PDB file of C-alpha atoms and ligand atoms in Angstrom:
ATOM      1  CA  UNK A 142       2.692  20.203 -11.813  1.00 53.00           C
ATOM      2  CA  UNK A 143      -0.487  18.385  -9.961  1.00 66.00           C
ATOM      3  CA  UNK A 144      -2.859  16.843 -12.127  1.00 73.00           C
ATOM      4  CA  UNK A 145      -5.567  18.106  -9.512  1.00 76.00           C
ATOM      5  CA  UNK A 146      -6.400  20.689  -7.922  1.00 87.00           C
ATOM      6  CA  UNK A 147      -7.189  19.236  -4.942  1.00 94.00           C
ATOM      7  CA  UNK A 148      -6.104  17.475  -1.644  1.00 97.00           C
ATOM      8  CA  UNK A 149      -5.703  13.720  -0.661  1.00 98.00           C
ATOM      9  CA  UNK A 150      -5.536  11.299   1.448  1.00 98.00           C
ATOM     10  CA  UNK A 151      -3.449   7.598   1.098  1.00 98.00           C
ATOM     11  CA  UNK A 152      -3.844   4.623   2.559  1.00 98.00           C
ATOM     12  CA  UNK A 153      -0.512   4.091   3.996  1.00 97.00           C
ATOM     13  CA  UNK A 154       0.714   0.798   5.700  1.00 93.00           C
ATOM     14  CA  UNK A 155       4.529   1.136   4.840  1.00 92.00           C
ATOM     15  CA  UNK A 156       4.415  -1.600   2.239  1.00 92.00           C
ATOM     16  CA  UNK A 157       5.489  -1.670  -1.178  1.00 94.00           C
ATOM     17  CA  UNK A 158       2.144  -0.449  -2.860  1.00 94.00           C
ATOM     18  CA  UNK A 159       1.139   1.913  -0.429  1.00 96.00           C
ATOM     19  CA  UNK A 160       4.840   3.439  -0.764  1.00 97.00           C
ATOM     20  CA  UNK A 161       3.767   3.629  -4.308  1.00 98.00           C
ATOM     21  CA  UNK A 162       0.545   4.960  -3.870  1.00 98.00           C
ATOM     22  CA  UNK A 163       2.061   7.773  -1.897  1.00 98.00           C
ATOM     23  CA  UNK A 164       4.357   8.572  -4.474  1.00 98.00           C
ATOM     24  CA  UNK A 165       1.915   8.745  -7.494  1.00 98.00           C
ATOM     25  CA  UNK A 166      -0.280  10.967  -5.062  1.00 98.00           C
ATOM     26  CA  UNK A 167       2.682  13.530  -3.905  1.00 97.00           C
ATOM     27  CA  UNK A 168       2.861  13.635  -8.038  1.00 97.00           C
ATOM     28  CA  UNK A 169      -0.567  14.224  -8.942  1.00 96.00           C
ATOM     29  CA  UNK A 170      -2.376  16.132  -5.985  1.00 97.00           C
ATOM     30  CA  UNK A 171      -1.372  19.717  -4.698  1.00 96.00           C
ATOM     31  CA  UNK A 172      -1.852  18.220  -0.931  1.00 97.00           C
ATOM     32  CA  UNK A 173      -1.775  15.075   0.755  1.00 98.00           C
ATOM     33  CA  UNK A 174      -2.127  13.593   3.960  1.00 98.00           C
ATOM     34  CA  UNK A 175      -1.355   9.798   5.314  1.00 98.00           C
ATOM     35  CA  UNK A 176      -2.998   6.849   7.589  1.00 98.00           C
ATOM     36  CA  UNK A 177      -1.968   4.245   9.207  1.00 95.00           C
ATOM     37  CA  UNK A 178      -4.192   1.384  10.899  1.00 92.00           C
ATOM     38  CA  UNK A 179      -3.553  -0.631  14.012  1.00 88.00           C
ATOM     39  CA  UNK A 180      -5.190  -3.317  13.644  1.00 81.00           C
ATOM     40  CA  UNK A 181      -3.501  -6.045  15.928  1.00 75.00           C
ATOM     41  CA  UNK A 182      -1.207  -6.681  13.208  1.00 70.00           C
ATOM     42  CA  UNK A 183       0.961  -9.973  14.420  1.00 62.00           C
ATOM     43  CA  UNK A 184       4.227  -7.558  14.039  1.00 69.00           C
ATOM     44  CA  UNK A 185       4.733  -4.138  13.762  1.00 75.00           C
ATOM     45  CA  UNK A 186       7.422  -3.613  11.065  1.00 79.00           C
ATOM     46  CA  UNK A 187       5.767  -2.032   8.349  1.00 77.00           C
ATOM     47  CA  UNK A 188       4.378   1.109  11.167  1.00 80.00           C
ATOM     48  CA  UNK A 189       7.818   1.712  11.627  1.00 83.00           C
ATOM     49  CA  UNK A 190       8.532   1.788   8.009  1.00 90.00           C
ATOM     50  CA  UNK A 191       6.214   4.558   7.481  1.00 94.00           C
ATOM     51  CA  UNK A 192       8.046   7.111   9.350  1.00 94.00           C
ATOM     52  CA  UNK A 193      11.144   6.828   7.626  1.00 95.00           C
ATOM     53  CA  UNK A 194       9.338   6.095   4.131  1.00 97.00           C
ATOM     54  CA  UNK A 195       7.693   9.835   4.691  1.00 97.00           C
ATOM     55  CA  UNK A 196      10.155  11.323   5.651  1.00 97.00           C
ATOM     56  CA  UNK A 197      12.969  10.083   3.183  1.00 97.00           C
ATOM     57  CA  UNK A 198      10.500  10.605   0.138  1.00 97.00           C
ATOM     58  CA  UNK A 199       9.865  14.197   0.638  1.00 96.00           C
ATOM     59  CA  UNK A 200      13.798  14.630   1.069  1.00 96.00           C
ATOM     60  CA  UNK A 201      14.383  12.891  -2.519  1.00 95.00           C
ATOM     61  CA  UNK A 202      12.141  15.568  -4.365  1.00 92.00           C
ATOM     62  CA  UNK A 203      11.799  19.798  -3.017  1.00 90.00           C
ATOM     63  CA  UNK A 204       8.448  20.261  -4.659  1.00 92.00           C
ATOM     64  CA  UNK A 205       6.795  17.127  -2.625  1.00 96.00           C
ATOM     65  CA  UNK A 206       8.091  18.958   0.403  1.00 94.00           C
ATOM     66  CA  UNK A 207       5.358  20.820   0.031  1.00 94.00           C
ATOM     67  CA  UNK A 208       2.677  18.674  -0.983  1.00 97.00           C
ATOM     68  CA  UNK A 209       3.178  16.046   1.748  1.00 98.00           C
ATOM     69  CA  UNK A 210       0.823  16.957   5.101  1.00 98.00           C
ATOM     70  CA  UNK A 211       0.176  15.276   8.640  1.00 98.00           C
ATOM     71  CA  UNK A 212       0.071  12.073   9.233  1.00 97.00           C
ATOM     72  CA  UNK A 213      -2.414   9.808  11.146  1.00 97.00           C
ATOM     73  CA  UNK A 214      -2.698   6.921  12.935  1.00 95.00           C
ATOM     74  CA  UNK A 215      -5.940   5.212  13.831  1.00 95.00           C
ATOM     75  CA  UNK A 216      -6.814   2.368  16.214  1.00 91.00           C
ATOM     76  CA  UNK A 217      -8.839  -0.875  14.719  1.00 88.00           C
ATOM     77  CA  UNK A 218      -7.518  -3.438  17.467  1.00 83.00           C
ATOM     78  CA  UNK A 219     -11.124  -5.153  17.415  1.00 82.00           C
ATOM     79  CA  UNK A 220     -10.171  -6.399  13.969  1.00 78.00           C
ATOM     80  CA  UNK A 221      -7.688  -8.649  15.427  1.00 74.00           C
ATOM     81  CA  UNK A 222     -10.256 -10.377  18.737  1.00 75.00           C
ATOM     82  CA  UNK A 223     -12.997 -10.348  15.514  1.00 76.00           C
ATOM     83  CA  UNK A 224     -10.805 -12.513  13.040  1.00 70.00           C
ATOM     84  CA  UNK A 225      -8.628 -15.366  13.076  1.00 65.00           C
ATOM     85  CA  UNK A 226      -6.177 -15.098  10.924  1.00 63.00           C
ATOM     86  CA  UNK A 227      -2.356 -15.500  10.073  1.00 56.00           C
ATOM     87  CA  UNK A 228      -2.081 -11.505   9.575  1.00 56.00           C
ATOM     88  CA  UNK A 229      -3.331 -10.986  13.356  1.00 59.00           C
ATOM     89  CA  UNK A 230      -2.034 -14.584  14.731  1.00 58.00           C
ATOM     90  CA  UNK A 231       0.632 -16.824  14.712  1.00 62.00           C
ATOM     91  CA  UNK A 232      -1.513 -18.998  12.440  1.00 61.00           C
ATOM     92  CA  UNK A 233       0.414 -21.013   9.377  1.00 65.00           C
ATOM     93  CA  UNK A 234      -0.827 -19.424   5.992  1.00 60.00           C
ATOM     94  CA  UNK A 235      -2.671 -21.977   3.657  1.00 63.00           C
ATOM     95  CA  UNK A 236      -5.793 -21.598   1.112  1.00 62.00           C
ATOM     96  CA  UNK A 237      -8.848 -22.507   2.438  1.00 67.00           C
ATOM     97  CA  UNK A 238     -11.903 -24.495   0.411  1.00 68.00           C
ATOM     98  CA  UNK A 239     -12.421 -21.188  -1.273  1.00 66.00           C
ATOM     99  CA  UNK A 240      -8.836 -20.581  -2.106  1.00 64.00           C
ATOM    100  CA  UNK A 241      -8.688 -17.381   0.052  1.00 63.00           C
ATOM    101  CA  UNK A 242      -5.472 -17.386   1.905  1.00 61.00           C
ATOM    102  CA  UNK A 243      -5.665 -17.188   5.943  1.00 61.00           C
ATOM    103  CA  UNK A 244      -3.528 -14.397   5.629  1.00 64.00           C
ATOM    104  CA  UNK A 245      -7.254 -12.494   4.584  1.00 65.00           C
ATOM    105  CA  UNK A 246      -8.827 -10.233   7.240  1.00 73.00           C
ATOM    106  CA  UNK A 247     -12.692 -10.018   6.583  1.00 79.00           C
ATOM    107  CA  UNK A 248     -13.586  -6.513   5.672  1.00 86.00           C
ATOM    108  CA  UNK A 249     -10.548  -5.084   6.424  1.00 88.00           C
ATOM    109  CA  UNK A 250      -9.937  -3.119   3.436  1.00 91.00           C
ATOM    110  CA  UNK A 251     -13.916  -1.976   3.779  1.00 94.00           C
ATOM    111  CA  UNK A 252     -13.463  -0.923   7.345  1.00 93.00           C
ATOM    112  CA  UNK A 253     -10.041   0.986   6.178  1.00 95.00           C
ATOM    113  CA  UNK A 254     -11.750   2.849   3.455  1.00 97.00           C
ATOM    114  CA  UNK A 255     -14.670   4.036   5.459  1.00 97.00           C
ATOM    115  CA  UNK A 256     -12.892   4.893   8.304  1.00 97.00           C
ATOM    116  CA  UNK A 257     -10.454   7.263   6.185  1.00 98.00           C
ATOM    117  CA  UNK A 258     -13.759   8.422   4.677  1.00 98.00           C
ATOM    118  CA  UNK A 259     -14.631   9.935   7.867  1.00 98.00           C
ATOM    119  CA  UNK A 260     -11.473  11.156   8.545  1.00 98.00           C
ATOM    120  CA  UNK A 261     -11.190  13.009   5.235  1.00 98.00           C
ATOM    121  CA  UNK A 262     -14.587  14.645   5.510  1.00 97.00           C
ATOM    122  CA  UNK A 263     -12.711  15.885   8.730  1.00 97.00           C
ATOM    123  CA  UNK A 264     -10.255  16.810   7.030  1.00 97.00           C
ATOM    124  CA  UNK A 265     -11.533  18.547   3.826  1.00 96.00           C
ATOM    125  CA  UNK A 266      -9.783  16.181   1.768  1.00 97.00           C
ATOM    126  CA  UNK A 267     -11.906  14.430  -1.119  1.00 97.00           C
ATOM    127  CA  UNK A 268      -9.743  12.130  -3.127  1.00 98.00           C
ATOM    128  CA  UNK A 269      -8.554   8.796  -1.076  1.00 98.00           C
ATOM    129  CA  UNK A 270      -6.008   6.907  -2.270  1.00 98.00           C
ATOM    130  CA  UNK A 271      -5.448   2.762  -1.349  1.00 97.00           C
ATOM    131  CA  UNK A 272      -2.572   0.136  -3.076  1.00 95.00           C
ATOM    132  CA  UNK A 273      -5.497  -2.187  -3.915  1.00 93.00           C
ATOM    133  CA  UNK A 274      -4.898  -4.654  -7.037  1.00 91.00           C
ATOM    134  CA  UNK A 275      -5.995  -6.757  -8.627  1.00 88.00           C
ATOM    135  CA  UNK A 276      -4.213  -8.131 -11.182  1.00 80.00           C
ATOM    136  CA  UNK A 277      -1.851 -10.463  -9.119  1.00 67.00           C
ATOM    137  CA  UNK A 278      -3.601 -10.290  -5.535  1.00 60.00           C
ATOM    138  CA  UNK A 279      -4.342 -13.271  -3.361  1.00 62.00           C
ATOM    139  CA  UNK A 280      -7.807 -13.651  -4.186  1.00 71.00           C
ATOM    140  CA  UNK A 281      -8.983 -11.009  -1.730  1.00 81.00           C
ATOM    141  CA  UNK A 282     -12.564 -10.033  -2.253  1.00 86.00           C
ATOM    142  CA  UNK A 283     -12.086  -6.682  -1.260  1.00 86.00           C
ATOM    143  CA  UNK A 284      -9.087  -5.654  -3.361  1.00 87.00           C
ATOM    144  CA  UNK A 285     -11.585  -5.907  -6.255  1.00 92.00           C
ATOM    145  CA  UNK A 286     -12.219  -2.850  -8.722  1.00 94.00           C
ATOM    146  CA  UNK A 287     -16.071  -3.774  -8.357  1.00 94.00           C
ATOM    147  CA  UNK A 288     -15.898  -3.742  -4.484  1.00 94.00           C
ATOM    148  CA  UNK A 289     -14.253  -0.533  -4.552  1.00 96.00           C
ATOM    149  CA  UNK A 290     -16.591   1.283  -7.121  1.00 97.00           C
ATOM    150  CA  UNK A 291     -19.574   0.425  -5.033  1.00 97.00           C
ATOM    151  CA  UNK A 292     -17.806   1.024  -1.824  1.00 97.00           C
ATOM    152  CA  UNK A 293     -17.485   4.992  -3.338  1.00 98.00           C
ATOM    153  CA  UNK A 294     -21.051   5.125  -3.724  1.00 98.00           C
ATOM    154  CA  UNK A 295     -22.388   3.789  -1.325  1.00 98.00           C
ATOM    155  CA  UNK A 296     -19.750   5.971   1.206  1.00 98.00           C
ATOM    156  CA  UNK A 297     -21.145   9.059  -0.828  1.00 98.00           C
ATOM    157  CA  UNK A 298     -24.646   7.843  -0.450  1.00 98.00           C
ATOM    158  CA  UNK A 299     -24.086   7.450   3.139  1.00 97.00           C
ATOM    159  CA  UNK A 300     -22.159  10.235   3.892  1.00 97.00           C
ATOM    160  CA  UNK A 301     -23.854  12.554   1.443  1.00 97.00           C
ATOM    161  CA  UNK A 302     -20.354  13.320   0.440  1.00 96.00           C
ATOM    162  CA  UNK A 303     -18.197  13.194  -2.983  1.00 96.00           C
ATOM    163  CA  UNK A 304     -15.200  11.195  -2.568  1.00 98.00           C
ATOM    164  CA  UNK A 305     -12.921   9.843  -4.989  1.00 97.00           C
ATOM    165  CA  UNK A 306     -11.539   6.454  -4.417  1.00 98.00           C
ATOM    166  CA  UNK A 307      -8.123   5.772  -6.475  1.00 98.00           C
ATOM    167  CA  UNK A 308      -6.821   2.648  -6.917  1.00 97.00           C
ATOM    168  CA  UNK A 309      -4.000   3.287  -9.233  1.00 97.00           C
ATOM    169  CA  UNK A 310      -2.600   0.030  -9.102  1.00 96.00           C
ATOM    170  CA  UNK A 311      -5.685  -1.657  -9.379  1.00 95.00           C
ATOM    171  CA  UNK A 312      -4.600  -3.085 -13.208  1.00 94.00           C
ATOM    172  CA  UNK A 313      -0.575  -3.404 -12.395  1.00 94.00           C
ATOM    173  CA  UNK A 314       1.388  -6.994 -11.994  1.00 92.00           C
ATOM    174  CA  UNK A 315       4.293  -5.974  -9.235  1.00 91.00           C
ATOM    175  CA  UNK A 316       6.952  -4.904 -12.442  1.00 93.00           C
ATOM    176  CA  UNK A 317       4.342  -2.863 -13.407  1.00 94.00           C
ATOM    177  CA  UNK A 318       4.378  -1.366 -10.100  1.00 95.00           C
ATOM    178  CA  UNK A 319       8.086  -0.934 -10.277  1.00 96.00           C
ATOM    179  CA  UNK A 320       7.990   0.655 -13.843  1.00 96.00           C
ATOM    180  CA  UNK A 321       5.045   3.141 -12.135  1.00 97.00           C
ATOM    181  CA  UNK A 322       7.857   3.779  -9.277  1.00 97.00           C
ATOM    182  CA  UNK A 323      10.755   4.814 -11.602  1.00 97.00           C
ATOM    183  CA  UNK A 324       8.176   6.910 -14.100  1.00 97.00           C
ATOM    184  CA  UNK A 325       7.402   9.176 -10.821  1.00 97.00           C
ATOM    185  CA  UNK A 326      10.717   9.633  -9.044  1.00 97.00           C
ATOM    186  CA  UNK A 327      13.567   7.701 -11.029  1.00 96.00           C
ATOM    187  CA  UNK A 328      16.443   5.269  -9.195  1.00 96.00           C
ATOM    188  CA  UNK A 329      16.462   7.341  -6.342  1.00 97.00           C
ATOM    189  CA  UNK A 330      12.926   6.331  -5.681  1.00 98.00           C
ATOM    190  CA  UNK A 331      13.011   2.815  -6.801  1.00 97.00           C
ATOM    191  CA  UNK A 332      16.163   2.328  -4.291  1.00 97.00           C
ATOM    192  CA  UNK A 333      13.906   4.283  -1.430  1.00 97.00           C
ATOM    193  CA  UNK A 334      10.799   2.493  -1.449  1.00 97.00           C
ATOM    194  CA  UNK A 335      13.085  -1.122  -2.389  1.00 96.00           C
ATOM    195  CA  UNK A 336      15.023  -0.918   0.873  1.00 95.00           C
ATOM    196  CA  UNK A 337      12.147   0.958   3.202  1.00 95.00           C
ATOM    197  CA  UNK A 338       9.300  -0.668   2.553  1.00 94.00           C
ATOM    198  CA  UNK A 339       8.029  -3.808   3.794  1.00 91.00           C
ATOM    199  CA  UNK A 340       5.945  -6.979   2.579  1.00 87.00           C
ATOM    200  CA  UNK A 341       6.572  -9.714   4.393  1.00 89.00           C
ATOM    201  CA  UNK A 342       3.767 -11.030   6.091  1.00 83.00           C
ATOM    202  CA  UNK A 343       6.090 -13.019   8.830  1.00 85.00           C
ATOM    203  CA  UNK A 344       7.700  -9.439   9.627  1.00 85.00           C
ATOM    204  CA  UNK A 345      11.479 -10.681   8.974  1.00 88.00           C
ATOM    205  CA  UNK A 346      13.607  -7.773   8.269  1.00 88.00           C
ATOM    206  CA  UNK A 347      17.031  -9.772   8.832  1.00 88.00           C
ATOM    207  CA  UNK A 348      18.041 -10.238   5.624  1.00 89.00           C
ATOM    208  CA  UNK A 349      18.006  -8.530   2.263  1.00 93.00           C
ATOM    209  CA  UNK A 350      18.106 -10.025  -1.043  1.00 95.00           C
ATOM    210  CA  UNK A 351      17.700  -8.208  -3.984  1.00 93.00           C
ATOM    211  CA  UNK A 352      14.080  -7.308  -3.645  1.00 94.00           C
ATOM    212  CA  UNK A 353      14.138  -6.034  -0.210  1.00 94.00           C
ATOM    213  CA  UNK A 354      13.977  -7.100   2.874  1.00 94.00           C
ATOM    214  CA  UNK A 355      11.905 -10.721   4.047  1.00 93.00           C
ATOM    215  CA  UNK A 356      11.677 -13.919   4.844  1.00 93.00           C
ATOM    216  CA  UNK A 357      11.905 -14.841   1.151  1.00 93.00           C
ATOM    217  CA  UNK A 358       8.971 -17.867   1.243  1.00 90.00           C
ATOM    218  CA  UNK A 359       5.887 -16.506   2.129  1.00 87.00           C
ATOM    219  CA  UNK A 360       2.968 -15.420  -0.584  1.00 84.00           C
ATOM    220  CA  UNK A 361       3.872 -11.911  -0.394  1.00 87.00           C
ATOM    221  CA  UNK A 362       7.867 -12.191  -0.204  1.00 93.00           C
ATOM    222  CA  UNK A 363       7.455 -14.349  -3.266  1.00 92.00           C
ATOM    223  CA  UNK A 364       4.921 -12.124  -5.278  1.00 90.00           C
ATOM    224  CA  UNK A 365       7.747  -9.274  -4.344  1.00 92.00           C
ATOM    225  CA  UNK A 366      10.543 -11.245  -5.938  1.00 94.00           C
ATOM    226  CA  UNK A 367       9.242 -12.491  -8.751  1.00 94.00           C
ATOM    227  CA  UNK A 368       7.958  -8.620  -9.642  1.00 94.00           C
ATOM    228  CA  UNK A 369      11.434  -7.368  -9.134  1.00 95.00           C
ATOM    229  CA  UNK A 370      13.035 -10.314 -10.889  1.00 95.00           C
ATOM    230  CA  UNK A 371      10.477  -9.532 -14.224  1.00 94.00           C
ATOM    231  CA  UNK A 372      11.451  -5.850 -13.841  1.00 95.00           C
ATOM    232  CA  UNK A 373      15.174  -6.420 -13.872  1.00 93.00           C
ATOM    233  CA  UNK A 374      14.750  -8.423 -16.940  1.00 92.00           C
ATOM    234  CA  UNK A 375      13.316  -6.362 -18.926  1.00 87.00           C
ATOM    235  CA  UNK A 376      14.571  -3.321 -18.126  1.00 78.00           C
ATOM    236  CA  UNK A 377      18.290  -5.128 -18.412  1.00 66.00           C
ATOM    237  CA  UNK A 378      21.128  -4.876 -15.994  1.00 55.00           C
ATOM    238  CA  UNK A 379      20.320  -2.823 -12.545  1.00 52.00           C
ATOM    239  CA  UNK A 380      22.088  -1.990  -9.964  1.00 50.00           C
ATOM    240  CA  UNK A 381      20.735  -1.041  -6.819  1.00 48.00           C
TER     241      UNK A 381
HETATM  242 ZN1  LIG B 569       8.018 -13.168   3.859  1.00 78.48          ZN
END
């Protein structure tokens, strides 16, 4: 049964924690809806992802048949001409003097937010859902609780609106995550969003190791495996 009464909306890139998000919010709202950004992404793997993430989640559970609504895509190409970085360009990912990785896209998650805000308003749907964290994030100014909690206000203030911004992974380490994953749909679902969804910021989908599929070196390949590797361990042997 929903925890609310109410309808949805997730920020859904195809990755691991939005995968997760989507999950927790097919458990806990009565309605929810999905969006994707374009935004000049350097590859297009985790779009693609999202499809059959959607469509393969509903089919593992009846009553989230139900609950799951349209999808939508929205354009933020700019992002990509506005920024320079190794998300949007075939740029080598390092730390800068700041020790923000060049894999960071200025505002992006700000830009996401609002422009979901509008689309929910649209949409009657108050509560908006994003896979921000950060408890093992990459430094990323904008996956911070703080910059979310003012980010609700001040698109309420602006909007004269009442959203809800979740972040339900906002205090999770990626076994956590995992853990979160089993609690809402078992195995099945841990096996689903394992071989479906996508973190790799190089876009390799060649080869799969234990954790999924990736290049296995960069930041968020290794943040993936060492999650997975944690989780194994302490939940014992698992087979996927
Ligand atoms: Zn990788």
């Amino acid at each position: 049964m929903a925890t609310f009464s109410e309808s949805a909306l997730v920020l859904f890139s195809g990755g691991q924690d939005s995968a997760t998000c989507l999950a927790w919010a097919l458990t806990h709202f009565k309605y929810v809806e999905t969006v994707g950004f374009h935004y000049g992404q350097r590859h297009a793997i985790e779009m693609e992802c999202r499809s059959v993430l959607r469509k393969k989640m509903v089919a593992l559970q009846p009553t989230w048949q139900h609950v799951l609504g349209d999808d939508h895509l929205l354009n933020l190409s700019d992002l990509a001409g506005l920024s320079e970085t190794a998300l949007t360009r075939e740029t080598k990912i390092e730390w800068d003097k700041q020790g923000l990785p060049t894999t960071f896209v200025p505002g992006r998650n700000l830009l996401f937010f609002t422009y979901a805000a509008i689309l929910a308003g649209r949409r009657n749907l108050r509560h908006i859902i994003g896979g921000m964290c950060e408890t093992d994030y990459s430094g990323y100014p904008d996956c911070r609780d703080d910059t979310i909690k003012a980010l609700q206000t001040t698109l309420n203030l602006g909007m004269a609106s009442h959203f809800v911004l979740h972040t339900p992974l906002m205090w999770m380490d990626k076994a956590d995550e995992w853990r979160l994953t089993e609690d809402l749909g078992g195995k099945p679902l841990v096996e689903l969003i394992n071989h479906e969804s996508h973190s790799c910021y190089l876009g390799q989908r060649d080869e799969y190791h234990d954790w999924g599929y990736g290049c296995g070196h960069c930041p968020a390949c290794e943040l993936r495996r060492k999650g997975w590797e944690t989780y194994q361990q302490e939940k014992g042997i698992y087979h996927v």
